[in-house]
Short mmCIF file of N, CA and C and ligand atoms in Angstrom, two decimals:
data_model
loop_
_atom_site.label_atom_id
_atom_site.label_comp_id
_atom_site.label_asym_id
_atom_site.label_seq_id
_atom_site.Cartn_x
_atom_site.Cartn_y
_atom_site.Cartn_z
N MET A 1 96.30 82.89 107.76
CA MET A 1 96.04 84.50 108.34
C MET A 1 94.66 84.78 108.54
N PRO A 2 94.53 85.51 109.59
CA PRO A 2 93.14 85.69 109.77
C PRO A 2 92.51 87.14 108.88
N ARG A 3 91.35 86.84 108.69
CA ARG A 3 90.52 88.05 107.44
C ARG A 3 90.21 89.09 108.36
N LEU A 4 90.55 90.15 107.57
CA LEU A 4 90.01 91.52 108.10
C LEU A 4 89.33 92.13 106.90
N VAL A 5 88.04 92.34 107.61
CA VAL A 5 87.02 93.11 106.80
C VAL A 5 86.47 94.35 107.51
N VAL A 6 86.34 95.58 106.52
CA VAL A 6 85.89 96.55 106.76
C VAL A 6 84.35 96.72 106.78
N LEU A 7 83.50 96.96 107.40
CA LEU A 7 82.10 97.02 107.34
C LEU A 7 81.90 98.61 107.26
N ARG A 8 81.42 99.05 106.42
CA ARG A 8 80.91 100.49 106.65
C ARG A 8 79.34 100.90 106.66
N MET A 9 79.08 101.25 107.62
CA MET A 9 77.40 101.60 107.58
C MET A 9 77.12 103.10 107.46
N GLY A 10 75.90 103.06 106.93
CA GLY A 10 75.25 104.37 106.57
C GLY A 10 75.86 105.15 105.61
N HIS A 11 76.13 104.37 104.69
CA HIS A 11 76.43 105.01 103.30
C HIS A 11 75.24 105.58 102.58
N ARG A 12 75.30 106.93 102.22
CA ARG A 12 73.96 107.54 101.51
C ARG A 12 74.72 107.75 100.61
N LEU A 13 73.69 107.57 99.15
CA LEU A 13 74.10 107.45 97.82
C LEU A 13 74.23 109.15 97.61
N VAL A 14 75.37 109.30 96.71
CA VAL A 14 75.72 110.65 96.29
C VAL A 14 76.18 111.35 97.46
N ARG A 15 75.79 111.50 98.47
CA ARG A 15 76.27 112.14 99.41
C ARG A 15 77.41 111.51 100.21
N ASP A 16 77.83 110.52 100.16
CA ASP A 16 78.94 109.64 100.99
C ASP A 16 79.76 109.10 99.86
N GLN A 17 79.45 109.34 98.69
CA GLN A 17 80.43 108.61 98.00
C GLN A 17 81.67 108.46 97.81
N ARG A 18 82.11 110.17 98.09
CA ARG A 18 83.64 110.20 98.17
C ARG A 18 83.98 109.50 99.26
N MET A 19 83.65 109.67 100.31
CA MET A 19 83.90 109.49 101.68
C MET A 19 83.85 107.95 101.59
N THR A 20 83.11 107.09 101.16
CA THR A 20 82.94 105.65 101.37
C THR A 20 84.10 105.05 100.37
N THR A 21 84.33 105.91 99.23
CA THR A 21 85.45 105.49 98.24
C THR A 21 87.14 105.56 99.36
N HIS A 22 86.91 106.52 99.77
CA HIS A 22 88.19 106.63 100.55
C HIS A 22 88.29 105.52 101.74
N VAL A 23 87.16 105.35 102.47
CA VAL A 23 87.33 104.39 103.34
C VAL A 23 87.61 102.98 102.81
N ALA A 24 87.01 102.67 101.27
CA ALA A 24 87.61 101.38 100.80
C ALA A 24 88.78 101.65 100.41
N LEU A 25 89.42 102.78 99.77
CA LEU A 25 90.85 102.91 99.40
C LEU A 25 91.68 102.94 100.70
N THR A 26 91.23 103.47 101.77
CA THR A 26 92.26 103.60 102.95
C THR A 26 92.37 101.95 103.51
N ALA A 27 90.86 101.38 103.13
CA ALA A 27 91.11 100.07 103.95
C ALA A 27 92.17 99.16 103.26
N ARG A 28 92.04 99.32 101.76
CA ARG A 28 93.03 98.17 100.79
C ARG A 28 94.25 98.87 101.19
N ALA A 29 94.70 100.04 100.89
CA ALA A 29 96.08 100.60 101.09
C ALA A 29 96.75 100.36 102.46
N PHE A 30 95.96 99.96 103.74
CA PHE A 30 96.36 100.30 104.88
C PHE A 30 96.26 98.57 105.52
N GLY A 31 96.23 97.58 104.42
CA GLY A 31 95.89 96.05 104.77
C GLY A 31 95.16 95.28 105.01
N ALA A 32 93.77 95.95 104.61
CA ALA A 32 92.62 95.43 104.86
C ALA A 32 92.04 94.26 103.59
N ASP A 33 91.38 93.04 104.01
CA ASP A 33 91.33 92.30 102.50
C ASP A 33 90.11 92.70 101.72
N GLU A 34 89.19 93.18 102.70
CA GLU A 34 87.66 93.61 101.80
C GLU A 34 87.10 94.97 102.46
N VAL A 35 86.16 95.41 101.68
CA VAL A 35 85.36 96.20 102.33
C VAL A 35 83.78 95.93 102.10
N TRP A 36 83.04 95.98 102.73
CA TRP A 36 81.29 95.83 102.75
C TRP A 36 80.67 97.05 103.03
N VAL A 37 79.88 97.48 102.14
CA VAL A 37 79.13 98.84 102.24
C VAL A 37 77.54 98.30 102.57
N ASP A 38 76.95 98.92 103.28
CA ASP A 38 75.26 98.37 103.72
C ASP A 38 74.70 98.67 102.57
N ARG A 39 74.68 100.04 101.91
CA ARG A 39 73.92 100.27 100.76
C ARG A 39 74.42 99.81 99.43
N GLU A 40 73.63 99.35 98.16
CA GLU A 40 74.01 99.05 97.28
C GLU A 40 74.43 100.06 96.31
N ASP A 41 75.77 100.00 95.95
CA ASP A 41 76.10 101.18 95.06
C ASP A 41 77.12 100.79 94.13
N HIS A 42 76.71 100.36 92.79
CA HIS A 42 77.45 100.01 91.71
C HIS A 42 78.53 100.96 91.25
N ASP A 43 78.38 102.11 91.34
CA ASP A 43 79.32 103.07 90.94
C ASP A 43 80.56 102.88 91.83
N LEU A 44 80.20 103.03 93.05
CA LEU A 44 81.44 102.73 94.26
C LEU A 44 82.24 101.54 94.00
N GLU A 45 81.35 100.33 93.64
CA GLU A 45 81.93 99.09 93.38
C GLU A 45 83.00 99.01 92.09
N ALA A 46 82.53 99.95 90.95
CA ALA A 46 83.25 100.09 90.01
C ALA A 46 84.79 100.86 90.05
N ARG A 47 84.07 102.21 90.73
CA ARG A 47 85.49 102.74 91.16
C ARG A 47 86.53 102.10 91.97
N VAL A 48 86.22 101.28 92.90
CA VAL A 48 87.12 100.52 93.66
C VAL A 48 87.88 99.45 92.72
N ALA A 49 86.80 98.95 92.25
CA ALA A 49 87.48 97.62 91.33
C ALA A 49 88.76 98.28 90.10
N ASP A 50 88.18 99.39 89.72
CA ASP A 50 88.97 100.00 88.97
C ASP A 50 90.56 100.22 89.48
N VAL A 51 90.43 100.67 90.67
CA VAL A 51 91.86 100.66 91.33
C VAL A 51 92.54 99.47 91.62
N VAL A 52 91.81 98.85 92.05
CA VAL A 52 92.66 97.31 91.98
C VAL A 52 93.09 96.63 90.90
N THR A 53 92.24 96.79 89.67
CA THR A 53 92.58 96.53 88.28
C THR A 53 94.03 96.88 88.01
N ARG A 54 93.96 98.52 88.24
CA ARG A 54 95.16 99.11 88.09
C ARG A 54 96.20 99.22 88.78
N PHE A 55 96.18 98.91 90.31
CA PHE A 55 97.08 99.18 90.90
C PHE A 55 97.49 97.80 91.74
N GLY A 56 96.47 96.96 91.81
CA GLY A 56 96.61 95.69 92.25
C GLY A 56 95.64 95.25 93.43
N GLY A 57 95.64 93.93 93.70
CA GLY A 57 95.00 93.35 94.84
C GLY A 57 95.77 92.14 95.61
N PRO A 58 95.08 91.21 96.05
CA PRO A 58 93.61 91.25 96.23
C PRO A 58 92.93 92.01 97.07
N PHE A 59 91.82 92.58 96.53
CA PHE A 59 90.97 93.45 97.86
C PHE A 59 89.42 93.37 97.13
N GLY A 60 88.62 92.74 97.90
CA GLY A 60 87.36 92.80 97.59
C GLY A 60 86.32 94.13 98.14
N VAL A 61 85.26 93.97 97.13
CA VAL A 61 84.34 95.07 97.53
C VAL A 61 83.09 94.73 97.26
N ARG A 62 82.18 94.76 98.59
CA ARG A 62 80.81 94.29 98.20
C ARG A 62 79.87 95.42 98.75
N THR A 63 78.79 95.74 98.17
CA THR A 63 77.69 96.61 98.63
C THR A 63 76.35 96.06 98.58
N GLY A 64 75.29 96.63 99.42
CA GLY A 64 74.13 96.15 99.69
C GLY A 64 74.34 94.77 100.56
N VAL A 65 75.23 94.95 101.63
CA VAL A 65 75.46 93.95 102.52
C VAL A 65 74.73 94.14 103.73
N SER A 66 74.03 93.38 104.24
CA SER A 66 73.07 93.69 105.53
C SER A 66 73.80 93.65 106.74
N PRO A 67 74.10 94.87 107.59
CA PRO A 67 75.05 95.01 108.62
C PRO A 67 74.62 94.14 109.70
N LYS A 68 73.32 93.87 109.71
CA LYS A 68 72.47 92.78 110.85
C LYS A 68 73.18 91.52 110.58
N GLY A 69 72.66 91.28 109.58
CA GLY A 69 72.93 89.82 108.94
C GLY A 69 74.69 89.47 109.14
N SER A 70 75.47 90.36 108.86
CA SER A 70 76.67 90.44 108.51
C SER A 70 77.05 90.22 110.16
N LEU A 71 76.66 90.83 110.95
CA LEU A 71 77.41 90.73 112.36
C LEU A 71 76.67 89.46 113.22
N ARG A 72 75.42 89.20 112.67
CA ARG A 72 74.86 88.00 113.25
C ARG A 72 75.53 86.59 112.87
N ARG A 73 76.22 86.83 111.21
CA ARG A 73 76.70 85.37 110.87
C ARG A 73 78.51 85.65 110.90
N TRP A 74 79.01 86.80 111.58
CA TRP A 74 80.37 86.86 111.28
C TRP A 74 81.14 85.94 112.59
N GLU A 75 81.81 85.17 112.42
CA GLU A 75 82.35 84.04 113.26
C GLU A 75 83.72 84.76 114.19
N GLY A 76 84.01 85.83 113.85
CA GLY A 76 85.31 86.35 114.32
C GLY A 76 84.80 87.45 115.56
N THR A 77 85.82 88.51 115.51
CA THR A 77 85.85 89.23 116.61
C THR A 77 85.20 90.57 115.76
N VAL A 78 84.15 91.37 116.32
CA VAL A 78 83.56 92.74 115.87
C VAL A 78 84.26 93.80 116.62
N VAL A 79 84.99 94.59 115.78
CA VAL A 79 85.58 96.03 116.47
C VAL A 79 84.61 97.13 115.89
N HIS A 80 84.10 98.02 116.53
CA HIS A 80 83.31 99.32 116.13
C HIS A 80 84.32 100.30 116.65
N LEU A 81 84.77 101.38 115.63
CA LEU A 81 85.67 102.30 115.91
C LEU A 81 84.43 103.63 116.24
N THR A 82 84.41 104.34 117.13
CA THR A 82 83.51 105.23 117.92
C THR A 82 84.34 106.02 118.76
N MET A 83 83.96 107.30 118.64
CA MET A 83 84.86 108.26 119.53
C MET A 83 84.42 107.98 121.18
N TYR A 84 83.07 107.19 121.26
CA TYR A 84 82.90 106.86 122.73
C TYR A 84 83.04 105.81 123.16
N GLY A 85 84.23 105.14 122.51
CA GLY A 85 84.69 103.76 122.90
C GLY A 85 86.07 103.92 123.55
N GLU A 86 86.54 102.64 124.12
CA GLU A 86 87.61 102.60 124.95
C GLU A 86 89.08 103.12 124.25
N PRO A 87 90.11 103.60 124.92
CA PRO A 87 91.25 104.03 124.22
C PRO A 87 91.79 103.00 123.39
N LEU A 88 92.31 102.89 122.31
CA LEU A 88 92.76 102.09 121.22
C LEU A 88 94.27 101.54 122.03
N ASP A 89 94.95 102.49 122.62
CA ASP A 89 96.06 101.65 123.24
C ASP A 89 95.72 100.81 124.01
N GLU A 90 94.75 100.83 125.22
CA GLU A 90 94.34 100.02 126.01
C GLU A 90 93.53 98.82 125.18
N THR A 91 92.57 98.87 124.49
CA THR A 91 92.04 97.68 123.75
C THR A 91 92.93 97.07 123.05
N LEU A 92 93.93 97.60 122.25
CA LEU A 92 94.63 96.52 121.09
C LEU A 92 94.79 95.61 121.78
N PRO A 93 95.71 95.17 123.00
CA PRO A 93 96.26 93.88 123.49
C PRO A 93 95.06 93.02 123.97
N ARG A 94 93.90 93.48 124.13
CA ARG A 94 92.58 92.51 124.10
C ARG A 94 92.37 91.76 123.08
N ILE A 95 92.46 92.35 122.04
CA ILE A 95 91.54 92.16 120.51
C ILE A 95 92.51 90.78 120.49
N PRO A 96 91.90 89.76 120.17
CA PRO A 96 92.35 88.30 119.66
C PRO A 96 93.09 88.35 118.38
N ARG A 97 94.47 87.99 118.30
CA ARG A 97 95.06 88.46 117.03
C ARG A 97 94.88 86.88 115.79
N ASP A 98 94.31 85.91 116.62
CA ASP A 98 93.94 84.40 115.54
C ASP A 98 92.76 84.29 115.02
N ARG A 99 91.74 85.56 115.30
CA ARG A 99 90.37 85.20 114.94
C ARG A 99 90.04 86.54 113.41
N ASP A 100 89.28 86.01 112.90
CA ASP A 100 88.95 87.18 111.82
C ASP A 100 88.51 88.26 112.63
N LEU A 101 88.75 89.65 111.74
CA LEU A 101 88.43 90.69 112.35
C LEU A 101 87.18 91.33 111.67
N LEU A 102 86.03 91.96 112.00
CA LEU A 102 85.07 92.77 111.26
C LEU A 102 85.36 94.19 112.01
N LEU A 103 85.74 95.19 111.10
CA LEU A 103 86.05 96.35 111.76
C LEU A 103 84.60 97.40 111.15
N VAL A 104 84.25 97.91 112.20
CA VAL A 104 83.05 98.62 111.76
C VAL A 104 83.01 100.09 111.75
N VAL A 105 82.92 100.89 110.53
CA VAL A 105 82.90 102.37 110.74
C VAL A 105 81.52 102.93 110.48
N GLY A 106 81.11 103.76 111.01
CA GLY A 106 79.58 104.73 110.80
C GLY A 106 79.91 105.74 109.61
N SER A 107 78.68 106.39 109.34
CA SER A 107 79.07 107.69 108.62
C SER A 107 78.03 108.78 109.32
N GLU A 108 77.05 108.80 109.80
CA GLU A 108 76.30 109.71 110.39
C GLU A 108 76.29 109.41 111.94
N LYS A 109 75.18 108.58 112.19
CA LYS A 109 74.76 107.93 113.32
C LYS A 109 74.78 106.72 112.87
N VAL A 110 75.30 105.60 114.34
CA VAL A 110 75.29 104.33 113.95
C VAL A 110 73.73 103.67 114.85
N PRO A 111 73.10 102.43 114.81
CA PRO A 111 72.18 102.16 115.65
C PRO A 111 72.95 101.78 117.02
N GLY A 112 72.30 102.46 117.99
CA GLY A 112 72.44 101.97 119.31
C GLY A 112 73.07 100.54 119.98
N ASP A 113 72.10 99.60 118.99
CA ASP A 113 72.71 98.13 119.43
C ASP A 113 73.95 97.68 119.03
N LEU A 114 74.84 98.35 118.31
CA LEU A 114 75.70 98.11 117.48
C LEU A 114 77.05 98.14 118.85
N PHE A 115 76.38 99.17 119.89
CA PHE A 115 77.65 99.02 120.94
C PHE A 115 77.42 97.81 121.84
N GLU A 116 76.39 97.22 121.63
CA GLU A 116 76.19 95.68 122.35
C GLU A 116 76.82 94.65 121.68
N LYS A 117 76.43 94.70 120.35
CA LYS A 117 77.45 93.74 119.19
C LYS A 117 78.42 93.62 119.15
N ALA A 118 79.32 94.71 119.36
CA ALA A 118 80.49 94.81 119.11
C ALA A 118 81.21 94.28 120.27
N GLY A 119 82.16 93.47 120.12
CA GLY A 119 83.02 92.83 120.86
C GLY A 119 83.82 94.07 121.81
N PHE A 120 84.16 95.29 120.88
CA PHE A 120 85.02 95.99 121.35
C PHE A 120 84.57 97.29 120.98
N ASN A 121 84.37 98.13 121.75
CA ASN A 121 84.22 99.80 121.29
C ASN A 121 85.26 100.75 121.25
N VAL A 122 86.07 100.89 120.09
CA VAL A 122 87.32 101.21 120.02
C VAL A 122 87.41 103.14 119.72
N ALA A 123 88.01 103.76 120.43
CA ALA A 123 88.11 105.25 120.34
C ALA A 123 89.46 105.34 119.80
N VAL A 124 89.56 106.15 118.75
CA VAL A 124 91.22 106.72 118.20
C VAL A 124 91.10 107.95 118.83
N GLY A 125 91.12 108.35 119.99
CA GLY A 125 91.04 109.50 120.92
C GLY A 125 89.66 109.82 120.91
N ASN A 126 89.38 110.57 122.07
CA ASN A 126 87.77 110.63 122.29
C ASN A 126 87.13 111.83 121.40
N GLN A 127 87.65 112.37 120.61
CA GLN A 127 86.97 113.76 119.93
C GLN A 127 86.63 112.91 118.58
N PRO A 128 85.63 113.82 118.21
CA PRO A 128 85.26 113.48 116.82
C PRO A 128 85.94 113.52 115.73
N HIS A 129 86.13 113.06 114.97
CA HIS A 129 86.89 113.12 113.33
C HIS A 129 86.15 112.49 112.37
N SER A 130 87.10 111.50 111.85
CA SER A 130 86.63 111.09 110.42
C SER A 130 86.79 109.40 110.45
N GLU A 131 85.81 108.92 110.02
CA GLU A 131 86.04 107.30 109.70
C GLU A 131 87.23 106.59 108.78
N VAL A 132 87.71 107.80 107.94
CA VAL A 132 88.86 107.21 107.44
C VAL A 132 89.97 107.52 108.35
N ALA A 133 90.24 108.65 108.92
CA ALA A 133 91.41 108.83 109.95
C ALA A 133 91.17 107.66 110.69
N ALA A 134 90.13 107.33 111.56
CA ALA A 134 89.99 106.14 112.55
C ALA A 134 90.43 104.97 112.20
N LEU A 135 90.45 104.66 110.84
CA LEU A 135 90.48 103.58 109.98
C LEU A 135 91.92 103.24 109.82
N ALA A 136 92.40 104.55 109.54
CA ALA A 136 93.81 104.24 109.03
C ALA A 136 94.51 104.37 109.94
N VAL A 137 94.57 104.90 111.49
CA VAL A 137 95.02 104.67 112.63
C VAL A 137 94.86 103.49 113.07
N PHE A 138 93.91 102.75 113.14
CA PHE A 138 93.42 101.86 113.87
C PHE A 138 94.41 100.56 112.73
N LEU A 139 94.48 100.52 111.55
CA LEU A 139 94.86 99.62 110.90
C LEU A 139 96.39 99.30 111.07
N ASP A 140 96.64 100.58 110.95
CA ASP A 140 98.06 100.90 111.11
C ASP A 140 98.81 100.33 112.41
N ARG A 141 98.04 100.67 113.65
CA ARG A 141 98.39 99.98 115.09
C ARG A 141 98.21 98.53 115.18
N TRP A 142 96.90 98.18 114.40
CA TRP A 142 96.59 96.75 114.42
C TRP A 142 97.91 95.91 113.75
N LEU A 143 98.19 96.34 112.30
CA LEU A 143 99.19 95.61 111.70
C LEU A 143 100.54 95.95 111.91
N GLN A 144 100.98 96.80 112.80
CA GLN A 144 101.97 97.49 113.30
C GLN A 144 102.92 97.86 111.98
N GLY A 145 102.31 98.56 111.38
CA GLY A 145 102.98 99.31 110.19
C GLY A 145 103.13 98.33 109.02
N ASP A 146 102.79 97.11 109.27
CA ASP A 146 103.12 96.00 108.13
C ASP A 146 101.82 95.91 107.08
N GLY A 147 100.77 96.62 107.44
CA GLY A 147 100.02 96.99 106.36
C GLY A 147 100.19 97.74 105.00
N LEU A 148 100.79 98.70 105.53
CA LEU A 148 101.53 100.09 104.38
C LEU A 148 102.85 99.32 103.55
N LYS A 149 103.19 97.96 104.04
CA LYS A 149 104.28 97.54 103.30
C LYS A 149 103.84 96.36 102.60
N LYS A 150 102.54 96.02 102.38
CA LYS A 150 101.82 95.01 101.73
C LYS A 150 102.34 95.41 100.01
N ARG A 151 102.49 94.48 99.68
CA ARG A 151 102.87 94.43 98.28
C ARG A 151 101.85 94.36 97.10
N PHE A 152 101.30 94.92 96.37
CA PHE A 152 100.23 94.84 95.26
C PHE A 152 100.71 94.54 93.86
N GLU A 153 100.49 93.65 93.36
CA GLU A 153 101.05 93.26 92.09
C GLU A 153 100.13 93.78 91.09
N GLY A 154 100.11 95.15 90.76
CA GLY A 154 99.06 96.04 89.84
C GLY A 154 99.90 95.99 88.73
N ARG A 155 99.02 96.46 87.65
CA ARG A 155 99.47 96.74 86.31
C ARG A 155 100.42 97.87 86.64
N LEU A 156 100.21 98.76 87.43
CA LEU A 156 100.87 100.20 87.41
C LEU A 156 101.25 99.93 89.00
N GLN A 157 102.90 100.17 88.85
CA GLN A 157 103.68 100.25 89.97
C GLN A 157 104.15 101.66 90.40
N VAL A 158 103.94 102.05 91.58
CA VAL A 158 104.61 103.41 91.79
C VAL A 158 105.94 103.07 92.35
N GLN A 159 106.91 103.83 91.42
CA GLN A 159 108.37 103.92 92.47
C GLN A 159 108.53 105.15 93.37
N PRO A 160 108.85 104.57 94.61
CA PRO A 160 109.13 105.73 95.63
C PRO A 160 110.47 106.85 95.04
N SER A 161 110.09 108.10 95.10
CA SER A 161 110.74 108.96 94.15
C SER A 161 110.77 110.28 95.13
N ALA A 162 111.99 110.89 95.18
CA ALA A 162 112.32 112.03 96.24
C ALA A 162 111.27 113.25 95.47
N ARG A 163 111.45 113.31 94.12
CA ARG A 163 110.74 114.18 93.19
C ARG A 163 110.09 113.60 92.33
N GLY A 164 109.06 114.47 91.76
CA GLY A 164 108.08 113.70 90.61
C GLY A 164 107.33 112.53 90.73
N LYS A 165 107.16 112.00 89.74
CA LYS A 165 105.76 110.72 89.75
C LYS A 165 106.50 109.83 88.96
N VAL A 166 106.84 108.68 89.37
CA VAL A 166 107.57 107.70 88.97
C VAL A 166 106.78 106.28 88.86
N VAL A 167 106.22 106.06 87.69
CA VAL A 167 105.33 104.93 87.80
C VAL A 167 105.67 103.96 86.74
N THR A 168 105.67 102.47 86.98
CA THR A 168 106.13 101.67 85.69
C THR A 168 104.88 100.78 85.41
N THR A 169 104.97 100.60 84.04
CA THR A 169 103.67 99.74 83.84
C THR A 169 104.22 98.33 83.24
N GLN A 170 103.35 97.29 84.34
CA GLN A 170 103.63 95.97 83.72
C GLN A 170 102.81 95.53 82.54
N THR A 171 103.77 94.85 81.48
CA THR A 171 102.74 94.36 80.26
C THR A 171 102.94 92.83 80.81
N SER A 172 101.80 92.48 79.76
CA SER A 172 101.42 90.89 80.03
C SER A 172 102.71 90.10 79.71
N GLU A 173 103.70 90.67 78.76
CA GLU A 173 104.81 89.78 78.47
C GLU A 173 105.85 89.69 79.83
N ASP A 174 105.82 90.77 80.58
CA ASP A 174 106.57 90.52 81.88
C ASP A 174 106.41 89.73 82.91
N PRO A 175 107.49 89.40 83.27
CA PRO A 175 107.26 87.77 83.95
C PRO A 175 106.20 88.24 85.18
N1 SAM B 1 79.48 110.40 116.76
C1 SAM B 1 80.15 109.81 115.86
C2 SAM B 1 80.95 108.72 116.47
O1 SAM B 1 80.25 107.78 117.10
O2 SAM B 1 82.13 108.31 116.52
C3 SAM B 1 80.92 110.57 114.90
C4 SAM B 1 80.45 110.33 113.25
S1 SAM B 1 81.82 110.42 112.52
C5 SAM B 1 81.39 111.70 111.17
C6 SAM B 1 81.54 108.67 111.43
C7 SAM B 1 82.30 107.61 112.16
O3 SAM B 1 83.70 107.84 112.20
C8 SAM B 1 82.15 107.13 113.22
O4 SAM B 1 80.53 106.19 113.23
C9 SAM B 1 83.44 106.29 113.73
O5 SAM B 1 83.53 104.90 113.02
C10 SAM B 1 84.13 107.15 113.03
N2 SAM B 1 85.13 108.09 114.23
C11 SAM B 1 84.90 109.59 114.18
N3 SAM B 1 85.63 110.03 115.51
C12 SAM B 1 86.20 108.61 115.81
C13 SAM B 1 86.97 108.27 116.89
N4 SAM B 1 87.48 109.44 117.70
N5 SAM B 1 87.44 107.04 117.23
C14 SAM B 1 87.07 106.08 116.54
N6 SAM B 1 86.14 106.17 115.44
C15 SAM B 1 85.85 107.66 115.09
#
């Protein structure tokens, strides 16, 4: 199964912590394998790791990752999500399905050369919105809905319910 990694660029400490946490949790919940963040942020790593511990994995988080080095060394396809890109529906069929995918989202401004380095610059509509929304829509379309059906074997299992919150807890004695 090809690896699906999200690279979050332009993370600013404090200011972007909530948004980057949402990028990470959305990546996990919608079917990506890992999130990489350019700026080192141990609090962010701990928050995401805590969700993985409680609700399940596998899902990896790394911060302090050099975008330049990652883009240079990446052996699969690079997709950059940007409002300036080509329409999602037209681009999806051209992205190879048998190669690892590095999915890049920005924060404020991304370096101009990213548009050249990316194999595909993909727009989720050509209006400005959010990296979280762009990521969720891309992953859902790319994985054709299967990302959201992924099973997480966590200690806490949320049981779908018409009303209220139903959460079961696995103990270590459970099979
Ligand atoms: N001017 C930016 C751009 O290039 O899309 C908008 C900045 S937005 C606050 C932060 C990130 O959200 C962008 O770097 C991009 O990854 C993502 N984003 C925002 N709107 C998007 C759209 N319509 N399509 C794809 N990605 C989008």
